N, CA, C and O atoms as CSV, one atom per row, in Angstrom:
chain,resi,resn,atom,element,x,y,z
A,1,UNK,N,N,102.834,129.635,80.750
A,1,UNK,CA,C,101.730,128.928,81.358
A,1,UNK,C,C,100.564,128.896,80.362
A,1,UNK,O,O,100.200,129.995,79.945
A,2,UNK,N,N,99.819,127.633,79.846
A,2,UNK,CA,C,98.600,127.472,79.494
A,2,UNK,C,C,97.837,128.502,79.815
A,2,UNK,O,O,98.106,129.017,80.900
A,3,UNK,N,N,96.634,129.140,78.974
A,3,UNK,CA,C,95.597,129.572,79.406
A,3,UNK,C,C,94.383,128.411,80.265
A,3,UNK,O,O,94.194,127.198,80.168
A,4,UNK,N,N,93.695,129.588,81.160
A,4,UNK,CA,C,93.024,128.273,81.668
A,4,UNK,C,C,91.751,127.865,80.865
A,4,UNK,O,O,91.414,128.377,79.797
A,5,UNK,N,N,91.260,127.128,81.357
A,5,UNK,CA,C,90.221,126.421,80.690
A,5,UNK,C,C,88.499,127.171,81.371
A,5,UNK,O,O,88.151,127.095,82.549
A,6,UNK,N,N,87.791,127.757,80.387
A,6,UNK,CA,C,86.581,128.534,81.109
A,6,UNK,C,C,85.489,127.303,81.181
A,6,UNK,O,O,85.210,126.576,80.227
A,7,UNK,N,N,84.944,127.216,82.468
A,7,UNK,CA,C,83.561,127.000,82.361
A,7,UNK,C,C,82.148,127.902,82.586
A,7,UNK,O,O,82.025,128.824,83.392
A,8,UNK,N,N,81.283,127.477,81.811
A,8,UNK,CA,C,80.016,128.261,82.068
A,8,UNK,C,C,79.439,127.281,82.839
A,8,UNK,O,O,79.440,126.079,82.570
A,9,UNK,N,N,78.731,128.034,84.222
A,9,UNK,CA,C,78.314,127.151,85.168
A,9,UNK,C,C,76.858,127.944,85.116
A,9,UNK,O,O,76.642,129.134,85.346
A,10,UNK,N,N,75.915,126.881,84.734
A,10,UNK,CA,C,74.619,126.774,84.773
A,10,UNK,C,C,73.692,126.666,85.722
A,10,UNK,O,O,73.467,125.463,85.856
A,11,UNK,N,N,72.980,127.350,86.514
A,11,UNK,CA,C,72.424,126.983,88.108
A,11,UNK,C,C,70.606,127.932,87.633
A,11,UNK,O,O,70.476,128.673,86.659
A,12,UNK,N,N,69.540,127.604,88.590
A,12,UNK,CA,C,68.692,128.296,88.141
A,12,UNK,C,C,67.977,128.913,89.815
A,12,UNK,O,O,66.831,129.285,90.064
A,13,UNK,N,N,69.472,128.794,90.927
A,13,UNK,CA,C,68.975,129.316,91.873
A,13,UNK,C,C,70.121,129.949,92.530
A,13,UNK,O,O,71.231,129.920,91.999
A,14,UNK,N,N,69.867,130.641,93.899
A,14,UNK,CA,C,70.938,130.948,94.335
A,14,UNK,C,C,71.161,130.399,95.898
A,14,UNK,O,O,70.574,130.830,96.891
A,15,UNK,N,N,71.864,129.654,95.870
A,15,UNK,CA,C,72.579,129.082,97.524
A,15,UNK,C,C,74.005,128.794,97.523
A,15,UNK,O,O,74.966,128.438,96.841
A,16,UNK,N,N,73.439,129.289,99.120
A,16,UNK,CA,C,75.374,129.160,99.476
A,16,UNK,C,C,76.423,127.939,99.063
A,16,UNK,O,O,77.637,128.123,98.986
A,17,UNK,N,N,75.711,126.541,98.787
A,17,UNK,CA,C,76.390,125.456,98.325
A,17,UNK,C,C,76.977,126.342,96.670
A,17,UNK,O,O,78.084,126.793,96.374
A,18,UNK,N,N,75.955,126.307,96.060
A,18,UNK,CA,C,76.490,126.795,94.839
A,18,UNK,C,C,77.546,128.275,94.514
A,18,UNK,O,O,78.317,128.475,93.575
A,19,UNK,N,N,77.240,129.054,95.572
A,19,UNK,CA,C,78.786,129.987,95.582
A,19,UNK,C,C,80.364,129.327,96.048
A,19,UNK,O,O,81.536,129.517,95.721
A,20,UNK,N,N,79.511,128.332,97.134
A,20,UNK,CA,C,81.146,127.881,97.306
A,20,UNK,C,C,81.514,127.425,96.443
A,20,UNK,O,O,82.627,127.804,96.080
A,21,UNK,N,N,80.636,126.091,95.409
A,21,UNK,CA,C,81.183,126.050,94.153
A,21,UNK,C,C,81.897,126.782,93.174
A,21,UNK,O,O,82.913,126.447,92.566
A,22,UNK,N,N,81.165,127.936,93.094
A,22,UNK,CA,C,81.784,128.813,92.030
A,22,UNK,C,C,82.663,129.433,92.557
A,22,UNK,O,O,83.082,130.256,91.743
A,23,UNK,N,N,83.322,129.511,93.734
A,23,UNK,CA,C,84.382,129.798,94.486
A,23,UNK,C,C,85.679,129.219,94.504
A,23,UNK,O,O,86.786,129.752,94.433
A,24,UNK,N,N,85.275,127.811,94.631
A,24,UNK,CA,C,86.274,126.584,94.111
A,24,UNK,C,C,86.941,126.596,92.556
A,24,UNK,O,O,88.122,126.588,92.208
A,25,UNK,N,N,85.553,126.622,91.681
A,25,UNK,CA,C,85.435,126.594,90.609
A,25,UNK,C,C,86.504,127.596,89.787
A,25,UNK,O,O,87.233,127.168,88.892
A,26,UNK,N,N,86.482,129.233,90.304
A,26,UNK,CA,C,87.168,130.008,90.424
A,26,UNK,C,C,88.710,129.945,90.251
A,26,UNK,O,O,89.413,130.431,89.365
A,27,UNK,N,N,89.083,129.112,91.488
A,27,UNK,CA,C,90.287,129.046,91.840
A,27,UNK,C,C,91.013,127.830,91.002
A,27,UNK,O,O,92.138,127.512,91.389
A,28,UNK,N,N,90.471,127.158,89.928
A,28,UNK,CA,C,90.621,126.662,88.695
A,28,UNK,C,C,90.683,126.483,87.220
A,28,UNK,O,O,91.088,125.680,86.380
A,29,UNK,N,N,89.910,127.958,87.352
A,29,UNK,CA,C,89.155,127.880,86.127
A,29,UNK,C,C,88.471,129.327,85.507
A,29,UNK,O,O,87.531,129.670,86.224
A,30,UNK,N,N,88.652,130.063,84.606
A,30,UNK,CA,C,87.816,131.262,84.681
A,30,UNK,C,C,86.279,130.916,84.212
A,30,UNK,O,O,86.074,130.429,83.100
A,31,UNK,N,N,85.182,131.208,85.161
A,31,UNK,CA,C,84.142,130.741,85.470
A,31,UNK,C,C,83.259,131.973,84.694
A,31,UNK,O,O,83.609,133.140,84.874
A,32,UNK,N,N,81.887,131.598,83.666
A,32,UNK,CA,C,80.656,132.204,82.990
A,32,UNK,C,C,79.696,131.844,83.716
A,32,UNK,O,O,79.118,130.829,83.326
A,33,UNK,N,N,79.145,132.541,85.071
A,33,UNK,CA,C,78.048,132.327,85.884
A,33,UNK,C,C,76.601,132.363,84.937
A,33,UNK,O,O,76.361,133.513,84.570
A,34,UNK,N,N,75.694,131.455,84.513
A,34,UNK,CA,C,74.671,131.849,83.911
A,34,UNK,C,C,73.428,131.598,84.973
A,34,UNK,O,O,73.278,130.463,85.426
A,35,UNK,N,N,72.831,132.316,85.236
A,35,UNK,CA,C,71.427,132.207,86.197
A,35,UNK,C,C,70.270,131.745,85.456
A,35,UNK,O,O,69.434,132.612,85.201
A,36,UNK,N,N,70.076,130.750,85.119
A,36,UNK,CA,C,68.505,130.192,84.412
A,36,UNK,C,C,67.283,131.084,84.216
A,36,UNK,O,O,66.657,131.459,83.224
A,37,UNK,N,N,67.160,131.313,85.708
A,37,UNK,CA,C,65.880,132.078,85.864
A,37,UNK,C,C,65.920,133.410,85.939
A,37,UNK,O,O,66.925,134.117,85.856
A,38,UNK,N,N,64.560,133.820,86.134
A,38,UNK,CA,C,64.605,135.446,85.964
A,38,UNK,C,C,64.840,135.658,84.221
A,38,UNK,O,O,65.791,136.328,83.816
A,39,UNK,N,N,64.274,135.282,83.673
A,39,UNK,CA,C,64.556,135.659,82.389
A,39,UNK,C,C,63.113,135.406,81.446
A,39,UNK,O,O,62.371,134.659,82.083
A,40,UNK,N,N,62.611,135.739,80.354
A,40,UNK,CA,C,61.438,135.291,79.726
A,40,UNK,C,C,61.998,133.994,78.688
A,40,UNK,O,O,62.873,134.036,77.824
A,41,UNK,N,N,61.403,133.204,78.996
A,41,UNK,CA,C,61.721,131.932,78.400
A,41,UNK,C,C,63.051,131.677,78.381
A,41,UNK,O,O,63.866,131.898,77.485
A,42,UNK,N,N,63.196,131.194,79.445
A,42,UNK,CA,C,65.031,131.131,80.144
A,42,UNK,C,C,65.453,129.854,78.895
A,42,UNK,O,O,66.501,130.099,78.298
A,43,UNK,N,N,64.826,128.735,78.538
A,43,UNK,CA,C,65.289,128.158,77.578
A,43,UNK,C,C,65.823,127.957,76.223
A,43,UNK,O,O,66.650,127.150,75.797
A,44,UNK,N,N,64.993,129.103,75.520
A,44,UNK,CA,C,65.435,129.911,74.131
A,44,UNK,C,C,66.333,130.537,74.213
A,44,UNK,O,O,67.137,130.655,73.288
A,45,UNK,N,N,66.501,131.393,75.896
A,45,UNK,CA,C,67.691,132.612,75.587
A,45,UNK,C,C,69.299,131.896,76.470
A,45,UNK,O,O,70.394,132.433,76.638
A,46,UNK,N,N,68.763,130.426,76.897
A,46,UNK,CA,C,69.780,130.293,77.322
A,46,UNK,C,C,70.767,129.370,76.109
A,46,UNK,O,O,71.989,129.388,76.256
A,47,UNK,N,N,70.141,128.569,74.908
A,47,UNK,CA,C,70.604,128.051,73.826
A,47,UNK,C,C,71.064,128.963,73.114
A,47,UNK,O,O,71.993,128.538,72.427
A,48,UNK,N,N,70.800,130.267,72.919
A,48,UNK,CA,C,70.823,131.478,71.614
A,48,UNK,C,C,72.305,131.974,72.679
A,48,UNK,O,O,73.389,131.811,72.118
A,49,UNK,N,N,72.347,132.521,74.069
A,49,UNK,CA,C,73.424,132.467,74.848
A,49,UNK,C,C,74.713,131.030,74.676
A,49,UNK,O,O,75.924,131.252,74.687
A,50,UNK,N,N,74.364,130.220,74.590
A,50,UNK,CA,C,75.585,128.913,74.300
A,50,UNK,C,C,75.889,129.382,72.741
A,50,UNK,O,O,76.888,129.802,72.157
A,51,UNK,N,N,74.884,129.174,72.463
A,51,UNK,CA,C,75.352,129.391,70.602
A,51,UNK,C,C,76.189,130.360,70.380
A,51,UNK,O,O,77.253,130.033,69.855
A,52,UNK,N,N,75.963,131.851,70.713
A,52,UNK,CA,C,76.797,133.304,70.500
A,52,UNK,C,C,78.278,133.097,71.194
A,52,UNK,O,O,79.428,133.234,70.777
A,53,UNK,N,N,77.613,132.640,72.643
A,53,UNK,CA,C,79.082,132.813,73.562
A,53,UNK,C,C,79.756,131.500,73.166
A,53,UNK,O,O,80.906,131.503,73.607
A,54,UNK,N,N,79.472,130.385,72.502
A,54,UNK,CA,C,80.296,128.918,72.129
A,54,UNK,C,C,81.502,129.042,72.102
A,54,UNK,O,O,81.982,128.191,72.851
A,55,UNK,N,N,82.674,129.967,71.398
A,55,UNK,CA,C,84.285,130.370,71.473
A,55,UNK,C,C,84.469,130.729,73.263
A,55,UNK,O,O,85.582,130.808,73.784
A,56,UNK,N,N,83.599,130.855,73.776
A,56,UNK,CA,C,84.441,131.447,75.677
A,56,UNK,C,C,83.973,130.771,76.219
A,56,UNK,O,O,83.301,131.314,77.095
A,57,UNK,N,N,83.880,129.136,76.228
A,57,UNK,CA,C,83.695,128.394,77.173
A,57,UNK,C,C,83.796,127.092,76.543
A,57,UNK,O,O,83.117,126.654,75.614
A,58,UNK,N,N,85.114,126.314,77.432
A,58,UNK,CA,C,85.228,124.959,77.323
A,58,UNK,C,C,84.392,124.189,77.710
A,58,UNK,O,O,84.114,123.670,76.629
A,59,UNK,N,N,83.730,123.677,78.463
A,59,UNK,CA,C,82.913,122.857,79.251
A,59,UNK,C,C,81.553,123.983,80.052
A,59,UNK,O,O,81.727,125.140,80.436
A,60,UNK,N,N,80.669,123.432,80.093
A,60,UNK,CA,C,79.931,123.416,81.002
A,60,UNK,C,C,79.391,122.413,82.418
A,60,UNK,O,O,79.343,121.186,82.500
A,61,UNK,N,N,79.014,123.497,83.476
A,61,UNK,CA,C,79.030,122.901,84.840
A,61,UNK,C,C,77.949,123.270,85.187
A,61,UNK,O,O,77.823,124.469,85.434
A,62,UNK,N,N,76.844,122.414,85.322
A,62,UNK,CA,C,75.459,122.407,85.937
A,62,UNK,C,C,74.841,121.795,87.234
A,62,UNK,O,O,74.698,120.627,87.595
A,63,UNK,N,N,74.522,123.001,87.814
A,63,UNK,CA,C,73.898,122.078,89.462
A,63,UNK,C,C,72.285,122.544,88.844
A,63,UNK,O,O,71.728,123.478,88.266
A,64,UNK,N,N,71.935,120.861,89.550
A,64,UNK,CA,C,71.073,119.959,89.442
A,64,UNK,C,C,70.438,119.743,87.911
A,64,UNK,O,O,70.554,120.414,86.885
A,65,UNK,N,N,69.685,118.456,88.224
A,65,UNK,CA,C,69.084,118.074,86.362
A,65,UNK,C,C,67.985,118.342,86.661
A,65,UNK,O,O,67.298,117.643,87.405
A,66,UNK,N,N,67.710,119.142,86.264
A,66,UNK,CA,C,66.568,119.998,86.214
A,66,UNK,C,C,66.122,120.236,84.516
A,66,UNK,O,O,66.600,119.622,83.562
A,67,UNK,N,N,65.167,121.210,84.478
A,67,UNK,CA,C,64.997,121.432,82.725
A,67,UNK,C,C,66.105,122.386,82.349
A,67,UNK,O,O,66.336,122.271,81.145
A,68,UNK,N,N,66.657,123.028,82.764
A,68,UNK,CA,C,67.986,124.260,82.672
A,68,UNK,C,C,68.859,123.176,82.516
A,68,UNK,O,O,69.859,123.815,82.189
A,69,UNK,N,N,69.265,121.850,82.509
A,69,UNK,CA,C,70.114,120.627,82.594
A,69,UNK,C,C,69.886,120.034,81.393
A,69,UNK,O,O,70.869,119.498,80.882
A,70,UNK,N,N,68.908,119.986,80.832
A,70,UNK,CA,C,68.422,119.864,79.540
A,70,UNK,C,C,68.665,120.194,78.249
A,70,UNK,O,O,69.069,119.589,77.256
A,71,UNK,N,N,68.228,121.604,78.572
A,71,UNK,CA,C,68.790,122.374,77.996
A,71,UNK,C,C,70.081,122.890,77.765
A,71,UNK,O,O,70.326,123.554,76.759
A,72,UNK,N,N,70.826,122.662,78.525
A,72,UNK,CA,C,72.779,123.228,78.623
A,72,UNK,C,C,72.901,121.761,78.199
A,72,UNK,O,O,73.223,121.678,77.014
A,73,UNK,N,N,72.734,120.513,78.842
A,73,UNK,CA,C,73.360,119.244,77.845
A,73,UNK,C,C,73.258,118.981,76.628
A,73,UNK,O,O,74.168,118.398,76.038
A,74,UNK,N,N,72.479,119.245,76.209
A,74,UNK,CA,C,71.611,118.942,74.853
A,74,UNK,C,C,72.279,120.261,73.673
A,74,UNK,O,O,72.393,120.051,72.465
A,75,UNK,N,N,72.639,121.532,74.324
A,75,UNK,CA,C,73.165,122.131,73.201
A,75,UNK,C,C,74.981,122.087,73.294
A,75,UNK,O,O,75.819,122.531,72.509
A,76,UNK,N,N,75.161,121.218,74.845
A,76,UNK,CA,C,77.150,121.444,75.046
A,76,UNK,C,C,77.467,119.661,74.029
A,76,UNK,O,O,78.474,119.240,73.458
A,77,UNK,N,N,76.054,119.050,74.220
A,77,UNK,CA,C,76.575,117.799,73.577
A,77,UNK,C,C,76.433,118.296,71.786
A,77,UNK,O,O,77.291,117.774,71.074
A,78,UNK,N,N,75.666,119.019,71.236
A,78,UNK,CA,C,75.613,119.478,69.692
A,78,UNK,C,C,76.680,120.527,69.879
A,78,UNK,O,O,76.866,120.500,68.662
A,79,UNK,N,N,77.549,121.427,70.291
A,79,UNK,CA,C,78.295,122.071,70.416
A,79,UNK,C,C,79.906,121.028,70.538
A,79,UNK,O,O,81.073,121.408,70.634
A,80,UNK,N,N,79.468,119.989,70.497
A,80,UNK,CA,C,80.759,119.158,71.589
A,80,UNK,C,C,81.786,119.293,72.751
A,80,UNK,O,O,82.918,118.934,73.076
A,81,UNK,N,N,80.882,119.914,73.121
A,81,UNK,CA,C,81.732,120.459,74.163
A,81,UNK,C,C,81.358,119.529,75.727
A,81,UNK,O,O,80.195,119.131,75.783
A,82,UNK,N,N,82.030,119.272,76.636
A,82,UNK,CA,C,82.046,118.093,77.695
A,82,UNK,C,C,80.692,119.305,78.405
A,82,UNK,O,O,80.593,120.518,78.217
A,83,UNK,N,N,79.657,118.212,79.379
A,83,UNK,CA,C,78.718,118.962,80.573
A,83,UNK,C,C,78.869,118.002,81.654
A,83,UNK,O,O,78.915,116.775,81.566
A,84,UNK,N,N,78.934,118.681,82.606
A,84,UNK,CA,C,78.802,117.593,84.026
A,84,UNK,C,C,77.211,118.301,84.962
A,84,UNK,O,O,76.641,119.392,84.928
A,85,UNK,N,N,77.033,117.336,85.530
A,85,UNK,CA,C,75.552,117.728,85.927
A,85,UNK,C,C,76.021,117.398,87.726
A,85,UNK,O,O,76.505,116.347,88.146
A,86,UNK,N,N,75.723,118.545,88.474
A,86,UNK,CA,C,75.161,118.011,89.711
A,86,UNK,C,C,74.239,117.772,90.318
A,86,UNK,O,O,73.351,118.606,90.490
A,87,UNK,N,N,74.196,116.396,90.876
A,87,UNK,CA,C,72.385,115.679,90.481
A,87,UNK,C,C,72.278,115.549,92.543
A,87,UNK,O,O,72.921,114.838,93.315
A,88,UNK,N,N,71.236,116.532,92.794
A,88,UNK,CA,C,70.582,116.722,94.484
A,88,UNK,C,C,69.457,115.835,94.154
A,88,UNK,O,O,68.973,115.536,93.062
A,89,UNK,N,N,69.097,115.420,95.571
A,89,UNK,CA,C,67.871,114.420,95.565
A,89,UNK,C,C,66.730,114.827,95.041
A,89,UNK,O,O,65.867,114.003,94.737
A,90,UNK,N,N,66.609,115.749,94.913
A,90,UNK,CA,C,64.967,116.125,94.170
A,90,UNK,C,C,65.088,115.509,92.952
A,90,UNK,O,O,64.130,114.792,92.663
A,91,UNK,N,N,66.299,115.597,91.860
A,91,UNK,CA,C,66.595,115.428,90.269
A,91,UNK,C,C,66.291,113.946,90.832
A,91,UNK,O,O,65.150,113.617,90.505
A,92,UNK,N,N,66.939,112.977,91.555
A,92,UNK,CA,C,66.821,111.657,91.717
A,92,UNK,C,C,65.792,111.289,91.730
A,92,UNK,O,O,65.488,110.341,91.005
A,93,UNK,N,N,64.574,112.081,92.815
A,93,UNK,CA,C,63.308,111.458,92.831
A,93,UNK,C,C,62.412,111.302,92.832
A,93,UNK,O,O,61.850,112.389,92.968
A,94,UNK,N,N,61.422,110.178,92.724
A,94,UNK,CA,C,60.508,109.718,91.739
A,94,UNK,C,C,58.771,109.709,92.869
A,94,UNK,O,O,57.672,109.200,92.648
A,95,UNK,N,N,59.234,110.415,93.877
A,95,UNK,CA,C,58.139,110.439,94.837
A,95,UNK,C,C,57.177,110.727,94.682
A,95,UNK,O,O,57.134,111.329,95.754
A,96,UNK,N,N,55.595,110.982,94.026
A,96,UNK,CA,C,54.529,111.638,93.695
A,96,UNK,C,C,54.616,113.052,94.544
A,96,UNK,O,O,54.638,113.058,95.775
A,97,UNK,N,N,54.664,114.304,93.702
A,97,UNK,CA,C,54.427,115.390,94.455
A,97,UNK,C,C,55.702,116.152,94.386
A,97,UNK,O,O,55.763,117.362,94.167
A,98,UNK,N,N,56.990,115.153,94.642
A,98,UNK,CA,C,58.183,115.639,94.973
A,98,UNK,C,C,58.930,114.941,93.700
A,98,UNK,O,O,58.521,113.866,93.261
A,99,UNK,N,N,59.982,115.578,93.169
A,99,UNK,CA,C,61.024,114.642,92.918
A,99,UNK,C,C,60.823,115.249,90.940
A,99,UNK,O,O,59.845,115.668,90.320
A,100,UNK,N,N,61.538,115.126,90.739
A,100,UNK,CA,C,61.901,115.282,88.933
A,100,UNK,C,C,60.842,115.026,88.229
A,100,UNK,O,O,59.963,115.605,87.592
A,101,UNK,N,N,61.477,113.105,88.784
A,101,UNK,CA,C,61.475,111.772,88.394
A,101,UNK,C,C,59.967,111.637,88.601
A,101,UNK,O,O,59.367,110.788,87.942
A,102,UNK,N,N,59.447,112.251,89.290
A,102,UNK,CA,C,58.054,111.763,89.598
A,102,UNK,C,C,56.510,112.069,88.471
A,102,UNK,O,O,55.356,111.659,88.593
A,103,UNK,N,N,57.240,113.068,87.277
A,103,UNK,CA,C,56.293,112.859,86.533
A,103,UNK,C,C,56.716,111.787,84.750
A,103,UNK,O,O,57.763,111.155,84.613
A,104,UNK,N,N,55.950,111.844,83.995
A,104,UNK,CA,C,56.613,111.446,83.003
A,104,UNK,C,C,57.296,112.362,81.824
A,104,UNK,O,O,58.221,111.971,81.112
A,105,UNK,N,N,56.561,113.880,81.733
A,105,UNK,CA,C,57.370,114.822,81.345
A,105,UNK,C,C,59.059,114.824,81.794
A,105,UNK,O,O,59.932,114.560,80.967
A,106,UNK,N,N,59.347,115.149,83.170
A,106,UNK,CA,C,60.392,115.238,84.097
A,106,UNK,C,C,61.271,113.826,83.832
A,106,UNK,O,O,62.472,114.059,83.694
A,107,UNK,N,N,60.928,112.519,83.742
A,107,UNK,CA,C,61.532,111.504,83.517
A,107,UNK,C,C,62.256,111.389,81.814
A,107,UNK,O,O,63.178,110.676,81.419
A,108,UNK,N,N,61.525,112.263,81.170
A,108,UNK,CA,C,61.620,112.167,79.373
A,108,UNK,C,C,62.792,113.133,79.676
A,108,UNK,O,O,63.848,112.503,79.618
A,109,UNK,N,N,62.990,114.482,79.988
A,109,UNK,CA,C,63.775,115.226,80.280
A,109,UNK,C,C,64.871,115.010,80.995
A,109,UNK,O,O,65.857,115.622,80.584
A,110,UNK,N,N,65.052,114.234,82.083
A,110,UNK,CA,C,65.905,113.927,82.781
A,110,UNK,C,C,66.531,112.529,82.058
A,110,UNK,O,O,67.664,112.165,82.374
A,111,UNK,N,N,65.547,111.582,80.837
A,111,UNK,CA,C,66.898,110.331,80.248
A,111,UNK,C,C,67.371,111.355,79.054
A,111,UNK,O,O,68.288,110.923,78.356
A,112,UNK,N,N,66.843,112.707,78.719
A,112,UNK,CA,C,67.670,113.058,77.561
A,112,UNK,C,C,69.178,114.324,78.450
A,112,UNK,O,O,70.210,114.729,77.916
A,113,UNK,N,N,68.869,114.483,79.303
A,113,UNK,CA,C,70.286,115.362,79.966
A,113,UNK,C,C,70.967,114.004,80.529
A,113,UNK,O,O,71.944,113.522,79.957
A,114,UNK,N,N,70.470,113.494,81.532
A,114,UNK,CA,C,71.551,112.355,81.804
A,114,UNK,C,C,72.301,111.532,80.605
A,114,UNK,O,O,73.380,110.967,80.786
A,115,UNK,N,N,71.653,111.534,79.454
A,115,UNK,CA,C,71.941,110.917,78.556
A,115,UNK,C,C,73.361,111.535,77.857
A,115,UNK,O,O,74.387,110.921,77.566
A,116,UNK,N,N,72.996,113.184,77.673
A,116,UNK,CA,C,74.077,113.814,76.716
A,116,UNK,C,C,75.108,114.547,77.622
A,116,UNK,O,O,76.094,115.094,77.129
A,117,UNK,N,N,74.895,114.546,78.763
A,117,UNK,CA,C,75.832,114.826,79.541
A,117,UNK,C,C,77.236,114.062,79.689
A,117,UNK,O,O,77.048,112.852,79.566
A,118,UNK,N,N,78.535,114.372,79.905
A,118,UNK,CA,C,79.672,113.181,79.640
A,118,UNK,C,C,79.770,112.930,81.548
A,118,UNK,O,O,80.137,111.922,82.152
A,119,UNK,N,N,79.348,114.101,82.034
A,119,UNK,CA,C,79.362,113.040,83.661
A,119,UNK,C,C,78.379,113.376,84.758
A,119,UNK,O,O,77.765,114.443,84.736
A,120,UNK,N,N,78.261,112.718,85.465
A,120,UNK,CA,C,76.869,113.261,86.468
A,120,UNK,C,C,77.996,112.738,87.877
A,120,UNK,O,O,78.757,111.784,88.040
A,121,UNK,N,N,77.514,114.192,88.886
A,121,UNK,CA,C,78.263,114.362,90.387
A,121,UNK,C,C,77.212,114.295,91.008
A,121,UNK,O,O,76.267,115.072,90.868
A,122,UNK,N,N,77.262,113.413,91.718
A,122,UNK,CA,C,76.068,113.144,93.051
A,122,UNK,C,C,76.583,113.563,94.176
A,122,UNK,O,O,77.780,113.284,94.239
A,123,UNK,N,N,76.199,114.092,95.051
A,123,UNK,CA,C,76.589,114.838,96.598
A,123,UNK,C,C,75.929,113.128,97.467
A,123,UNK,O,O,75.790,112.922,98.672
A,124,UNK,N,N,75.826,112.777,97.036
A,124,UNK,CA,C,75.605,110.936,97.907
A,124,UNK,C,C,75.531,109.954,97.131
A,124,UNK,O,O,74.961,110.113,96.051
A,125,UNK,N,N,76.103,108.655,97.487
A,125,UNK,CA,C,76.336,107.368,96.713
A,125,UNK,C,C,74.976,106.839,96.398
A,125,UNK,O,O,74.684,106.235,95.366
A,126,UNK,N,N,74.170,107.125,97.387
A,126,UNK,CA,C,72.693,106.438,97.607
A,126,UNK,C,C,71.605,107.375,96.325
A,126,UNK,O,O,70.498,106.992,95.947
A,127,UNK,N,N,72.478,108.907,95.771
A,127,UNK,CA,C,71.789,109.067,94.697
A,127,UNK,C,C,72.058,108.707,93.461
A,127,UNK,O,O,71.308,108.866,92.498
A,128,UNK,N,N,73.439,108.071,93.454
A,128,UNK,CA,C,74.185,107.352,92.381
A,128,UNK,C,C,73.160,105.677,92.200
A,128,UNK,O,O,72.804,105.228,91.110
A,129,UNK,N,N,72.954,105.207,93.173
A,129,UNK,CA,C,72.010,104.275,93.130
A,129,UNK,C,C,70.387,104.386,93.005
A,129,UNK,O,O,69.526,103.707,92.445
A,130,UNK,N,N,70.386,105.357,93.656
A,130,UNK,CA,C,68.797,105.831,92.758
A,130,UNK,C,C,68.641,106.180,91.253
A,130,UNK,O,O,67.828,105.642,90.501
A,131,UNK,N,N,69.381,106.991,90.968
A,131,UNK,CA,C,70.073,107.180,89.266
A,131,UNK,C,C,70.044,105.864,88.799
A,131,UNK,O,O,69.274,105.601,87.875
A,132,UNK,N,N,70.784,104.952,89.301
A,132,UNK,CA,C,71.249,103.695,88.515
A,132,UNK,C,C,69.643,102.760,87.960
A,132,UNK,O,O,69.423,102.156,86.911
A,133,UNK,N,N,68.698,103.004,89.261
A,133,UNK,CA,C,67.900,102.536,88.899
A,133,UNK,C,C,66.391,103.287,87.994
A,133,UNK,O,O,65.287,102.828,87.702
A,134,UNK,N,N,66.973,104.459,87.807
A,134,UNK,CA,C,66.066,105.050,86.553
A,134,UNK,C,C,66.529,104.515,85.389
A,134,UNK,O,O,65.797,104.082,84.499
A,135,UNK,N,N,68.213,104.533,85.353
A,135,UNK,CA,C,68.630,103.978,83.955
A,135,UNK,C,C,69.990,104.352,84.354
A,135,UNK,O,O,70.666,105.334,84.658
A,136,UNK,N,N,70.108,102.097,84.086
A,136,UNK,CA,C,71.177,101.533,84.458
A,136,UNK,C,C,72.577,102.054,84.147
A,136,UNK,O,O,73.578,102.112,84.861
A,137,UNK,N,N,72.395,102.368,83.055
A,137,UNK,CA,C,74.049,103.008,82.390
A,137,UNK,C,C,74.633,104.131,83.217
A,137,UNK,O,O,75.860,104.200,83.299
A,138,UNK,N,N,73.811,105.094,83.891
A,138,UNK,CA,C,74.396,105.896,84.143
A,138,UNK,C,C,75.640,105.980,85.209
A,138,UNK,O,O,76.576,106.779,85.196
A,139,UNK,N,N,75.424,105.116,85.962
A,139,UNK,CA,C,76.524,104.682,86.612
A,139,UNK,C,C,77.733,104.678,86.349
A,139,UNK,O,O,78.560,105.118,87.148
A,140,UNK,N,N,78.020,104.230,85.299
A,140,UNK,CA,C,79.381,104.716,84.751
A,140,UNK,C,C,79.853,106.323,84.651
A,140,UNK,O,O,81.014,106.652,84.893
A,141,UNK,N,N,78.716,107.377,84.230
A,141,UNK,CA,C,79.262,108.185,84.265
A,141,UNK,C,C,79.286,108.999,85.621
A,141,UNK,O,O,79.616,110.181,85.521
A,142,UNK,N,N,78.999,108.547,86.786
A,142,UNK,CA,C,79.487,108.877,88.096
A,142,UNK,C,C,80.647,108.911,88.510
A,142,UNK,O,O,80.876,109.220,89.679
């Protein structure tokens, strides 16, 4: 039998959606839980973490595009290694107050992870169409 294929799954919170994931995930795959937060400058130590650990993990798996989404796409796409992003309505939107999308920092950040990511999972079609209309291409990789 093949060895299996590891992912490091990237999250910067903790909910029950995301254990069942890594539960699923599990039962496919030997899974590198990385927690974003709780850390001093979770962004430096989470690139210097991809870089060291790069040999024990095929792919990376990220819930939501967030700046932790950013950061894991941007070093799995210079690493070459595949990232999939799971994109919840907040990453989608562009609401003043609420939403990613709603500043222009958050929008610069979110076309460079959607960008280097090879696929984005929406938990609704209607955020696949909100996506589509930040920037059209992405659609395909849904």
């Amino acid at each position: 039998m093949p060895p299996r294929s590891t992912v490091l799954l990237v999250c910067q919170l903790s909910a029950s959606f995301i254990s069942l994931d890594l539960n699923h995930l599990r039962k496919h795959f030997e899974v590198i839980p990385y927690n974003y937060r709780g850390r001093a400058h979770p962004g430096f130590r989470l690139v210097l973490w991809m870089l060291r650990h790069r040999k024990e993990f095929d792919f990376v798996f990220i819930w939501f595009g967030d700046v932790h989404a950013t950061v894991a796409t941007a070093v799995a796409f210079l690493l070459r290694k595949p990232s999939v992003i799971v994109v919840g309505g907040y990453d989608a939107s562009d609401t003043a107050g609420h939403g990613f999308l709603s500043t222009a920092r958050g929008r610069m950040l979110a076309a460079i992870h959607f960008r280097a990511c090879t696929q984005i999972w929406a938990v609704s079609e209607a955020l696949i169409r909100q996506l589509s209309v930040f920037r059209p291409k992405l659609q395909k990789k849904s």
